[in-house]
XYZ file of C-alpha atoms in Angstrom:
729
model
C 90.948 103.332 26.301
C 88.379 102.304 29.322
C 90.047 101.134 32.359
C 88.308 98.022 32.337
C 89.181 97.367 28.554
C 90.695 93.779 29.208
C 91.384 93.680 25.652
C 93.781 96.442 25.587
C 95.457 95.135 28.519
C 95.970 91.822 26.284
C 97.139 93.544 23.510
C 99.548 95.459 26.121
C 100.626 92.012 27.423
C 101.731 90.982 23.922
C 103.921 93.942 23.264
C 105.386 93.110 26.743
C 106.048 89.574 24.902
C 107.887 90.823 22.295
C 110.020 93.145 24.336
C 111.185 90.484 26.458
C 111.986 88.341 23.909
C 115.268 88.662 24.129
C 115.629 88.111 27.494
C 114.506 84.512 28.222
C 117.660 82.861 29.206
C 118.819 85.677 31.931
C 115.174 85.297 33.083
C 115.482 81.515 33.473
C 119.083 82.017 34.907
C 117.893 84.088 37.898
C 114.752 82.263 38.485
C 112.259 85.065 37.638
C 108.595 84.692 36.280
C 108.662 85.237 32.672
C 105.103 86.480 32.738
C 105.742 88.819 35.403
C 108.913 89.688 33.591
C 107.172 90.540 30.499
C 104.238 92.691 32.524
C 106.983 94.845 33.969
C 108.619 95.468 30.735
C 105.101 96.697 29.579
C 105.085 98.743 32.646
C 108.376 100.487 32.094
C 107.559 101.228 28.806
C 103.945 102.605 29.155
C 103.905 106.070 27.679
C 100.763 107.408 28.819
C 98.209 106.560 31.708
C 96.028 104.117 29.861
C 98.885 102.301 29.449
C 100.473 102.230 32.553
C 97.160 101.280 34.474
C 96.651 98.360 31.871
C 100.163 96.923 32.651
C 99.496 97.616 36.220
C 96.377 94.853 36.463
C 98.629 92.421 34.702
C 101.190 93.025 37.125
C 98.424 92.682 40.164
C 97.230 89.640 38.510
C 100.689 87.780 38.170
C 101.474 88.589 41.871
C 98.195 87.324 42.932
C 98.291 84.366 40.730
C 101.597 83.014 43.006
C 103.948 83.918 45.549
C 106.555 86.258 45.104
C 110.102 86.600 47.208
C 111.749 89.930 48.535
C 113.451 90.579 45.085
C 110.744 90.509 42.684
C 108.536 92.370 45.470
C 111.340 95.098 45.322
C 111.740 94.802 41.468
C 107.787 95.475 41.419
C 108.138 98.549 43.392
C 111.001 99.852 41.493
C 109.037 99.522 38.510
C 105.816 100.996 39.777
C 106.870 103.498 42.354
C 104.285 105.704 44.649
C 103.536 108.140 42.696
C 100.969 106.276 40.108
C 99.551 104.406 43.206
C 99.133 107.601 45.446
C 96.996 108.561 42.318
C 94.929 105.972 42.190
C 93.880 105.976 45.676
C 93.115 109.759 45.591
C 91.327 110.290 42.284
C 87.903 111.369 42.583
C 86.617 110.813 38.946
C 86.849 107.319 37.427
C 86.871 106.742 33.751
C 83.820 106.076 31.801
C 82.627 102.279 31.932
C 84.582 102.096 35.083
C 82.804 101.926 38.791
C 84.369 103.960 41.018
C 86.545 101.879 43.666
C 88.420 99.922 40.833
C 91.154 102.568 40.959
C 90.992 102.807 44.752
C 91.074 98.740 44.521
C 94.290 98.694 42.291
C 96.102 101.093 44.287
C 95.446 99.115 47.422
C 96.391 96.128 45.957
C 99.796 97.718 45.188
C 100.201 98.670 48.574
C 99.274 95.303 49.621
C 102.149 94.114 47.826
C 104.482 96.632 48.902
C 103.791 96.265 52.671
C 104.931 92.478 52.260
C 108.466 94.077 52.799
C 108.847 95.431 56.628
C 110.739 97.954 55.679
C 107.875 99.438 52.739
C 105.769 98.690 55.418
C 107.099 101.737 57.764
C 107.925 104.054 54.768
C 106.453 107.433 54.951
C 104.648 107.027 51.638
C 102.773 103.968 53.256
C 102.226 105.648 56.653
C 100.691 108.697 55.324
C 98.118 106.655 53.659
C 96.447 105.198 57.104
C 94.035 107.493 57.079
C 92.627 107.019 53.385
C 92.788 103.098 53.966
C 91.039 103.338 57.245
C 88.027 105.183 55.602
C 87.865 102.132 53.177
C 87.005 99.975 56.171
C 83.644 101.661 56.384
C 82.749 102.476 52.890
C 79.041 101.776 51.668
C 79.007 99.464 48.811
C 77.772 96.489 47.373
C 78.444 93.394 49.724
C 78.748 90.831 47.209
C 80.933 92.730 44.664
C 84.503 90.628 44.473
C 86.683 93.615 43.780
C 85.095 95.621 46.662
C 86.025 92.598 49.079
C 89.370 91.938 47.528
C 89.767 95.883 47.808
C 88.819 95.395 51.803
C 90.949 92.256 51.838
C 94.261 94.084 50.677
C 93.437 96.984 53.053
C 93.972 94.952 56.281
C 97.107 93.418 54.494
C 98.214 96.786 54.673
C 97.125 97.867 57.943
C 98.345 94.547 59.654
C 101.990 94.727 57.708
C 102.220 98.557 59.389
C 100.990 96.719 62.689
C 103.686 94.805 62.570
C 106.498 97.706 62.498
C 108.049 99.118 65.405
C 106.041 102.409 65.207
C 103.358 101.177 63.243
C 100.365 100.872 66.207
C 101.410 104.509 66.937
C 101.136 105.785 63.269
C 97.076 103.569 62.942
C 96.186 104.958 66.704
C 96.952 108.580 65.609
C 95.677 107.866 61.879
C 92.002 106.747 63.190
C 92.228 103.189 62.650
C 91.287 101.963 65.946
C 87.660 103.441 65.422
C 87.352 102.604 61.527
C 88.139 99.023 62.792
C 85.438 99.321 65.829
C 82.679 100.548 63.226
C 83.862 97.928 60.289
C 83.592 95.264 63.522
C 80.027 96.843 64.564
C 78.704 97.051 60.937
C 79.640 93.075 60.823
C 80.478 93.418 56.808
C 82.574 91.390 54.855
C 86.286 91.478 57.306
C 84.541 92.143 60.330
C 86.462 89.210 61.432
C 89.550 91.021 60.131
C 88.853 94.103 62.178
C 88.449 92.254 65.419
C 91.477 90.332 64.916
C 93.857 93.608 64.388
C 91.677 95.655 67.307
C 93.116 92.810 69.319
C 96.845 93.536 68.157
C 96.382 96.893 68.771
C 95.046 96.967 72.368
C 97.907 94.299 73.125
C 100.334 96.513 71.807
C 99.419 100.310 72.805
C 96.066 99.824 74.909
C 96.325 103.299 77.012
C 96.751 105.171 73.603
C 93.568 103.171 71.999
C 91.464 103.723 74.832
C 92.733 107.435 74.561
C 92.014 108.009 71.018
C 89.005 105.843 70.464
C 87.071 105.421 73.911
C 83.416 105.473 72.794
C 83.924 103.110 69.877
C 85.738 100.636 72.003
C 83.078 100.782 74.712
C 80.580 100.086 71.629
C 82.650 96.924 70.743
C 82.928 95.838 74.603
C 78.702 96.364 74.747
C 78.622 94.139 71.499
C 80.969 91.880 72.970
C 79.428 91.453 76.195
C 75.808 90.876 74.841
C 77.593 88.028 72.475
C 79.007 86.701 75.577
C 75.767 86.551 77.305
C 73.720 84.754 74.216
C 76.560 82.358 73.141
C 75.340 78.673 73.417
C 78.167 77.263 71.223
C 81.925 76.842 71.458
C 81.917 80.532 70.658
C 81.846 81.529 74.262
C 84.672 80.371 74.970
C 86.449 82.291 72.452
C 85.020 85.345 73.920
C 86.311 84.740 77.401
C 89.598 84.909 75.662
C 88.953 87.996 74.193
C 86.877 90.000 76.539
C 89.929 91.006 79.028
C 91.485 93.131 76.005
C 88.495 94.906 75.408
C 87.910 96.019 79.296
C 88.668 99.213 79.430
C 91.836 100.264 81.788
C 89.816 102.186 84.274
C 85.907 101.255 84.756
C 84.048 98.801 82.935
C 80.615 100.131 82.092
C 77.767 99.498 84.254
C 75.492 98.485 81.410
C 78.078 95.463 80.469
C 77.994 93.901 84.118
C 75.006 92.279 83.491
C 75.723 90.331 80.047
C 79.149 89.348 81.877
C 78.382 87.846 84.874
C 75.456 86.205 83.223
C 77.698 84.869 80.502
C 80.334 83.685 83.220
C 77.865 82.309 85.531
C 76.565 79.681 82.721
C 80.293 78.750 81.886
C 81.248 78.322 85.542
C 77.989 76.591 86.426
C 78.783 73.598 83.943
C 81.209 70.640 84.348
C 84.068 71.785 82.439
C 87.768 70.686 80.874
C 90.394 73.264 82.183
C 91.033 74.841 78.972
C 87.236 75.840 78.767
C 87.280 76.893 82.894
C 90.371 78.733 82.724
C 89.778 81.505 80.372
C 86.630 82.344 82.338
C 88.212 82.470 85.504
C 90.679 84.918 83.908
C 87.884 87.228 83.033
C 86.556 86.957 86.304
C 89.342 87.914 87.484
C 90.071 90.690 85.742
C 86.717 92.291 86.301
C 87.342 92.018 89.845
C 90.524 93.729 89.216
C 88.625 96.334 87.554
C 85.227 96.738 89.484
C 85.522 94.892 92.544
C 82.087 92.988 93.489
C 80.036 96.010 91.842
C 79.510 93.892 88.557
C 77.891 90.714 90.701
C 74.100 91.548 91.455
C 73.171 91.545 94.846
C 70.794 88.912 96.331
C 70.934 85.449 95.969
C 71.973 84.740 92.201
C 74.988 87.154 93.324
C 76.181 85.805 96.253
C 76.188 81.639 94.780
C 77.677 83.264 92.049
C 80.718 84.674 94.195
C 80.757 81.817 96.486
C 81.123 79.738 93.458
C 84.190 81.701 92.245
C 85.903 82.007 95.115
C 85.514 78.036 95.502
C 86.812 77.290 91.987
C 89.540 79.586 92.792
C 90.514 77.822 95.990
C 90.218 74.363 94.507
C 92.468 75.533 91.395
C 95.298 77.041 93.653
C 95.354 73.670 95.856
C 95.636 71.473 93.112
C 98.443 73.669 91.189
C 100.379 74.209 94.423
C 99.895 70.951 96.903
C 101.272 68.734 94.434
C 105.347 68.989 94.169
C 106.540 68.399 90.612
C 103.405 69.256 88.628
C 103.581 72.449 86.725
C 101.831 75.536 87.397
C 100.035 77.229 85.176
C 101.137 80.672 86.938
C 98.597 82.763 84.863
C 95.473 81.091 85.781
C 96.817 80.618 89.449
C 97.215 84.304 89.757
C 94.279 85.145 88.513
C 92.620 82.808 90.691
C 94.684 84.823 93.663
C 92.666 88.061 92.193
C 89.154 86.089 93.019
C 90.669 85.074 96.449
C 91.246 88.891 97.431
C 87.411 89.493 96.018
C 86.721 86.658 98.629
C 88.732 88.076 101.614
C 87.019 91.373 100.957
C 83.742 90.292 101.203
C 83.986 88.109 104.268
C 85.360 90.785 106.050
C 82.901 93.613 105.167
C 80.204 94.059 107.385
C 77.817 96.470 105.779
C 76.330 95.490 102.091
C 78.318 92.139 101.698
C 76.878 90.176 98.994
C 77.404 86.878 101.249
C 75.502 85.798 103.909
C 77.210 84.650 107.435
C 77.160 80.798 106.750
C 78.656 81.193 103.118
C 81.536 83.794 104.971
C 82.152 80.795 107.264
C 82.451 78.366 104.448
C 84.417 80.495 102.381
C 86.905 81.599 105.167
C 87.543 77.413 105.723
C 88.118 76.966 101.770
C 90.411 79.995 101.557
C 92.588 78.736 104.231
C 93.247 75.631 102.677
C 94.388 77.489 99.625
C 96.582 79.958 101.840
C 97.923 76.894 103.272
C 99.006 75.535 99.631
C 100.525 78.906 98.950
C 102.482 78.557 101.805
C 103.615 75.370 101.230
C 104.585 76.532 98.006
C 106.579 79.717 99.202
C 108.163 77.186 101.435
C 109.778 75.317 98.379
C 110.889 78.787 97.152
C 114.738 78.914 96.364
C 116.603 82.289 95.895
C 116.880 81.763 92.576
C 113.274 82.107 92.043
C 112.636 84.902 94.298
C 112.886 87.399 91.475
C 109.830 85.380 89.261
C 106.473 87.252 89.109
C 104.553 84.662 90.461
C 106.381 84.638 93.620
C 105.488 88.262 93.877
C 101.886 87.242 93.204
C 101.829 84.320 95.884
C 103.222 87.109 98.633
C 100.672 88.994 97.436
C 97.571 87.088 98.151
C 99.049 86.038 101.251
C 99.822 89.579 102.608
C 95.842 89.797 102.283
C 94.836 87.111 103.764
C 97.435 88.072 106.802
C 95.823 91.450 107.092
C 92.504 89.858 108.069
C 93.495 86.782 109.562
C 96.765 85.663 111.633
C 95.000 83.361 114.006
C 94.613 80.436 111.877
C 97.821 78.576 110.228
C 99.871 80.087 113.008
C 102.577 77.579 113.041
C 102.823 77.597 109.174
C 102.933 81.146 109.230
C 105.627 81.316 112.062
C 107.886 79.135 110.101
C 107.318 81.167 106.738
C 108.325 84.587 108.117
C 112.164 84.100 107.901
C 111.800 83.851 104.269
C 109.047 86.932 104.355
C 111.710 89.077 105.936
C 114.343 87.845 103.319
C 111.993 88.262 100.430
C 110.481 91.985 101.426
C 114.317 92.911 102.269
C 115.538 91.677 99.012
C 113.407 93.465 96.746
C 113.517 96.698 98.961
C 117.228 96.892 98.487
C 116.556 96.196 94.633
C 113.154 98.589 94.532
C 113.294 99.095 90.593
C 113.220 95.123 89.871
C 110.155 95.208 92.759
C 108.400 97.869 90.456
C 109.225 95.752 87.672
C 107.953 92.493 89.094
C 104.412 94.599 90.041
C 104.030 95.156 86.483
C 104.809 91.434 84.905
C 102.133 90.065 87.902
C 99.591 92.172 86.750
C 100.514 91.302 83.010
C 100.405 87.699 84.292
C 97.355 88.136 86.451
C 94.574 90.117 85.073
C 95.740 93.287 82.956
C 96.811 93.005 79.032
C 99.429 95.480 79.643
C 99.718 97.736 82.702
C 98.971 97.232 86.241
C 95.971 98.841 88.168
C 96.290 100.985 91.212
C 95.969 98.207 93.568
C 99.040 96.408 92.739
C 101.739 98.268 94.692
C 105.399 97.994 93.395
C 107.064 96.424 96.693
C 106.633 93.363 98.690
C 106.718 95.022 102.135
C 103.666 97.081 101.435
C 101.971 93.964 101.114
C 103.206 92.472 104.066
C 102.678 95.490 106.676
C 99.097 94.979 108.123
C 99.955 90.979 108.513
C 103.000 91.921 110.284
C 100.893 94.793 112.139
C 98.789 92.180 113.520
C 101.933 89.673 114.268
C 104.049 92.007 116.357
C 101.258 91.612 119.057
C 102.077 88.136 119.241
C 104.937 86.959 121.302
C 106.186 84.095 118.851
C 105.611 85.736 115.731
C 107.002 89.230 117.049
C 110.547 87.697 118.329
C 110.628 85.993 114.685
C 110.505 89.072 112.903
C 112.754 90.730 115.556
C 115.333 87.860 115.246
C 115.409 88.437 111.339
C 115.666 92.114 111.485
C 112.726 92.858 110.288
C 112.424 96.185 112.680
C 115.781 97.577 110.987
C 114.161 97.163 107.651
C 110.825 98.709 108.711
C 112.977 101.655 110.145
C 114.951 101.739 106.768
C 111.710 101.458 104.479
C 109.518 104.077 106.661
C 112.388 106.781 106.027
C 112.665 105.711 102.515
C 108.739 106.131 102.091
C 108.680 109.503 104.242
C 111.193 111.050 101.689
C 108.832 111.214 99.243
C 106.629 112.743 101.110
C 108.641 115.344 102.304
C 108.984 119.201 100.821
C 110.352 119.182 97.471
C 108.089 116.150 96.568
C 104.855 116.713 95.040
C 102.317 114.967 97.381
C 99.553 115.048 95.080
C 100.597 112.837 92.704
C 101.337 109.938 95.250
C 99.217 107.011 95.652
C 97.365 107.180 98.796
C 99.050 103.447 99.515
C 102.156 105.298 100.340
C 100.592 107.497 103.340
C 98.658 104.096 104.258
C 101.887 102.314 104.309
C 103.313 104.965 106.671
C 100.881 104.845 109.190
C 100.471 101.088 109.295
C 104.681 101.377 109.913
C 103.439 103.570 113.259
C 100.976 100.917 113.961
C 103.919 98.272 114.155
C 106.432 100.707 115.765
C 103.569 101.544 118.533
C 103.047 97.547 118.909
C 106.882 97.352 119.498
C 107.162 100.467 122.258
C 104.714 98.623 124.168
C 106.029 94.810 123.575
C 109.637 95.487 123.212
C 110.468 98.657 124.750
C 113.986 97.239 125.303
C 114.508 96.986 121.528
C 113.433 100.668 121.133
C 116.244 101.531 123.415
C 119.196 99.619 122.045
C 118.662 99.807 118.247
C 120.306 102.530 117.057
C 117.672 102.321 113.708
C 114.859 103.668 116.338
C 117.195 106.742 117.064
C 117.254 107.702 113.650
C 113.491 107.181 113.347
C 113.145 109.578 116.270
C 114.882 112.181 114.745
C 113.035 112.174 111.863
C 109.557 112.288 113.520
C 111.109 115.191 115.550
C 111.990 117.236 112.193
C 108.411 116.078 110.090
C 105.642 116.811 112.697
C 106.023 120.432 112.898
C 105.436 120.793 109.125
C 102.902 117.916 108.932
C 100.269 118.810 111.724
C 99.855 122.639 109.411
C 99.159 120.236 105.771
C 95.407 119.936 105.142
C 94.185 116.549 104.853
C 97.092 114.545 106.616
C 95.908 114.855 110.065
C 95.418 111.223 110.860
C 99.407 110.626 109.678
C 100.253 113.708 111.751
C 98.430 111.848 115.006
C 100.369 108.408 114.001
C 103.635 110.816 114.205
C 102.610 112.589 117.161
C 101.836 109.627 119.081
C 104.925 107.560 118.289
C 107.151 110.190 118.614
C 105.647 110.799 122.112
C 105.966 106.851 123.288
C 109.321 106.656 121.932
C 110.606 110.045 123.770
C 109.457 108.400 126.940
C 112.004 105.430 125.956
C 114.786 107.609 124.974
C 114.483 110.752 127.284
C 118.326 110.425 128.181
C 119.095 110.835 124.693
C 121.014 114.042 123.904
C 118.560 114.646 121.122
C 115.769 115.215 123.406
C 117.393 117.192 126.005
C 115.712 120.664 124.565
C 117.173 120.782 120.714
C 115.400 122.992 118.756
C 114.330 119.511 116.842
C 112.598 118.403 120.364
C 111.266 122.084 121.161
C 109.752 122.283 118.127
C 108.485 118.324 117.900
C 106.675 118.984 121.367
C 105.533 121.908 120.178
C 103.455 120.580 117.146
C 102.451 117.718 119.644
C 100.868 120.064 121.872
C 99.137 121.776 118.510
C 97.779 118.025 117.545
C 96.583 117.183 121.005
C 94.942 120.687 122.088
C 93.217 121.514 118.930
C 90.735 118.110 119.006
C 87.821 119.986 120.722
C 86.284 122.893 120.877
C 83.477 124.853 123.001
C 80.372 124.739 120.977
C 77.105 126.641 121.665
C 73.594 124.864 121.744
C 70.181 126.292 120.824
C 68.202 127.090 123.841
C 71.000 126.503 126.079
C 73.138 129.252 127.929
C 76.227 126.840 128.459
C 78.477 125.972 125.555
C 79.253 121.890 125.049
C 82.510 120.313 124.382
C 82.518 119.286 120.886
C 84.712 117.985 118.515
C 86.230 120.345 116.053
C 85.418 120.035 112.245
C 89.086 118.802 111.352
C 88.874 115.803 113.767
C 85.041 115.061 113.614
C 85.208 113.557 110.533
C 87.896 110.763 111.176
C 87.377 110.609 115.374
C 86.539 106.893 114.721
C 89.917 106.579 113.489
C 91.761 109.118 115.709
C 90.328 108.769 118.843
C 92.642 105.664 119.987
C 95.666 107.744 118.697
C 94.587 110.846 120.500
C 94.329 109.125 124.111
C 97.389 107.330 123.693
C 99.181 110.592 122.849
C 98.004 112.328 125.698
C 99.150 109.739 128.347
C 102.395 109.649 126.663
C 102.832 113.254 127.002
C 102.051 112.770 130.531
C 104.679 110.345 130.641
C 107.229 112.791 129.323
C 106.841 115.604 131.714
C 108.376 114.311 134.699
C 111.517 112.823 132.450
C 112.106 116.228 130.527
C 112.714 119.229 133.099
C 112.316 121.734 129.965
C 108.994 120.323 128.953
C 106.653 121.798 131.499
C 107.976 125.352 130.960
C 107.653 124.797 127.210
C 103.972 124.167 127.692
C 103.212 126.746 129.965
C 104.493 129.296 126.964
C 102.706 127.592 124.271
C 99.540 128.202 126.880
C 98.010 124.665 126.554
C 97.271 124.699 130.236
C 95.639 128.259 130.405
C 94.003 127.292 127.514
C 92.594 124.021 128.443
C 91.538 125.173 131.837
C 89.664 127.840 130.196
C 88.005 125.753 127.597
C 86.335 123.547 130.541
C 85.414 126.398 132.447
C 83.344 127.570 129.383
C 81.217 124.499 128.771
C 79.128 122.151 130.759
C 80.749 119.529 132.876
C 78.210 117.079 131.809
C 79.300 117.306 128.313
C 82.785 116.198 128.847
C 82.841 112.433 129.139
C 84.597 110.698 131.666
C 87.555 109.481 129.772
C 88.623 112.971 128.576
C 88.364 114.547 132.381
C 90.914 111.658 132.880
C 92.784 112.572 130.280
C 92.898 116.215 130.926
C 93.534 115.658 134.302
C 96.595 113.300 133.744
C 98.131 116.362 131.810
C 97.301 119.130 134.303
C 98.409 117.547 137.334
C 101.809 116.501 135.819
C 102.474 119.673 134.725
C 101.241 121.510 137.884
C 103.947 118.685 139.589
C 106.633 119.686 137.619
C 106.725 123.081 137.891
C 105.884 126.001 139.853
C 105.124 128.492 137.414
C 102.794 126.073 135.858
C 100.760 125.842 139.265
C 100.682 129.672 139.631
C 99.126 130.263 135.987
C 96.618 127.356 136.766
C 95.628 129.111 140.029
C 95.310 132.148 137.910
C 92.935 130.476 135.261
C 90.643 129.378 138.036
C 92.123 125.784 138.080
C 90.805 125.004 141.767
C 87.423 126.033 140.933
C 87.234 124.052 137.470
C 88.957 120.901 139.247
C 86.081 121.052 142.062
C 83.906 121.272 139.066
C 85.090 118.198 137.257
C 86.180 116.414 140.114
C 89.759 115.910 139.514
C 90.606 115.688 142.990
C 94.250 114.737 142.356
C 94.490 118.260 140.485
C 92.315 119.925 143.005
C 95.299 118.520 145.927
C 97.938 119.828 143.412
C 96.711 123.311 143.290
C 95.998 123.539 147.271
C 99.640 122.799 147.651
C 102.024 125.575 147.730
């Protein structure tokens, strides 16, 4: 029998009628479809492939003729099973007179019927068909063939049903479905809109895995969507605004997409729009800002105007949402606006290669100040019950970004908010896991479909550190921070973060933000040492901090690439040692001796003698390790030299220890080997300060300096105080 012989199928249908005539009352009583029951009866009684195929055609027709319930669907499965559909899907030769895709179409139709049952959609016999089904999406054929179209629809129905099961997305990704969907969409053949819809679902469920398995194909889709977005003149551009964020890769957006995305956004945001049209555009712009900074915005006049427009719109949106009490805040939109404000802050503070001109910067700072005022107003209304909400975290984040660059404006409002910020940071610090979860929720809320990027640290305190560093210099804010217990919190935070960098932890996997946070903590403590020395002496947390600094520095100075952190730790420790000099821990204990030996190592290795072509005398130059970061290091180095000088008369054991390290002798040797003209006056003053205090504190030091031609060197460098000290007995 020909597979397309509908007459034969009809004969089989009649046989099914006679076979089932004895059960009409039962079918009616159970609410069954009599026609379908006849066809199922024929299927059960089929004696060969031809009869079974004919019966399947009739069953498929009956199924498509109307909705069926779960029980009926299960009865069809029980009658058909997987064996025959498997053969239909994998057969390579069709019977005479039958198009080659009809058998596969019937097999897919049956699977689509089965997949309507979630339990069957997750069945291994369905899951192992994913690679075969995926190939059907890109198979060539007559685009007007109704049977082929039906097969494509059924294929999408199967794959969509699998995607809806708990582990379905993972199986689809492993089965090559993502690449097939991308190719189907790019081919713009029948069903390409279904391909896009399923892609959106898979990216939302498993973005990282999708990109790992099919990055080239997904990038091709992104390029296609970007081009469509740039060209769109109708309402589809707003739909694309909502789709595009899902197709931006988790790492870097391809530069070839920048122009189309920026041009499309500029055309939308430059028009007068309703909020439902504007908001998706702001969210897309925020996603791009998060992924690419300002790289996606062209240089020149058009780019600067576009960036200014973005930031202005964001600030207006923030003010409208937060200034009016009682209005419902669209948190996802406002959080996206926060990301655009951060971009504005970065560009306004960039000195080189900024997209913005100076008048634009002045204008944007003014509007951002008003928006930050609205953020402060909102945070002042936040009760304890809302402190763990992602939007509060996002609001603290943008405030932290602002305070990192600007603390002089809104000073009164900031001081009013400081108690809340300390309590908020303390709450999240004490519940660190919830803080990390909040960070991810903020990223989801704001700009990323699934996971947060590296610029969204998981604790509120790290967001506030730069601003607090500025505020601890000012009397009013510093007093509030001290009163609210911020120093104690910062000490605990520093010690906790320091544990992450200690031996036994893999520091190579730590984000840079951990080390930057430690350095910023050191800067805050340095401010407190200078402006509130009494606090350092009386608060026990600083004794614990000093102990950690002493035990940590010896190993830290030996580690490659961590010189800046070592400089912070050494300088802070030296300044604190001067205030805590009566502490038992500093009375020549092994820890204190190890700390000062490491501090001497940091201070002594900064400069070397370097030969110069055409000259018999070397010059004083920075050592290679210090040279590249001296701009960030030099203030700490000079402060460290000054602090060490101050420690010498307070700690009687320190001068002999310095002598045993041979630092004073090597320092005089270095000065004697270079041209005095190559040593800057501030260097001469720093060196003389250390040498004079060592000489005054210890007779053996004076003798060692004399043996190293100290008096002659002092004369050459006009170090009058050292020369006089060495001339005395």
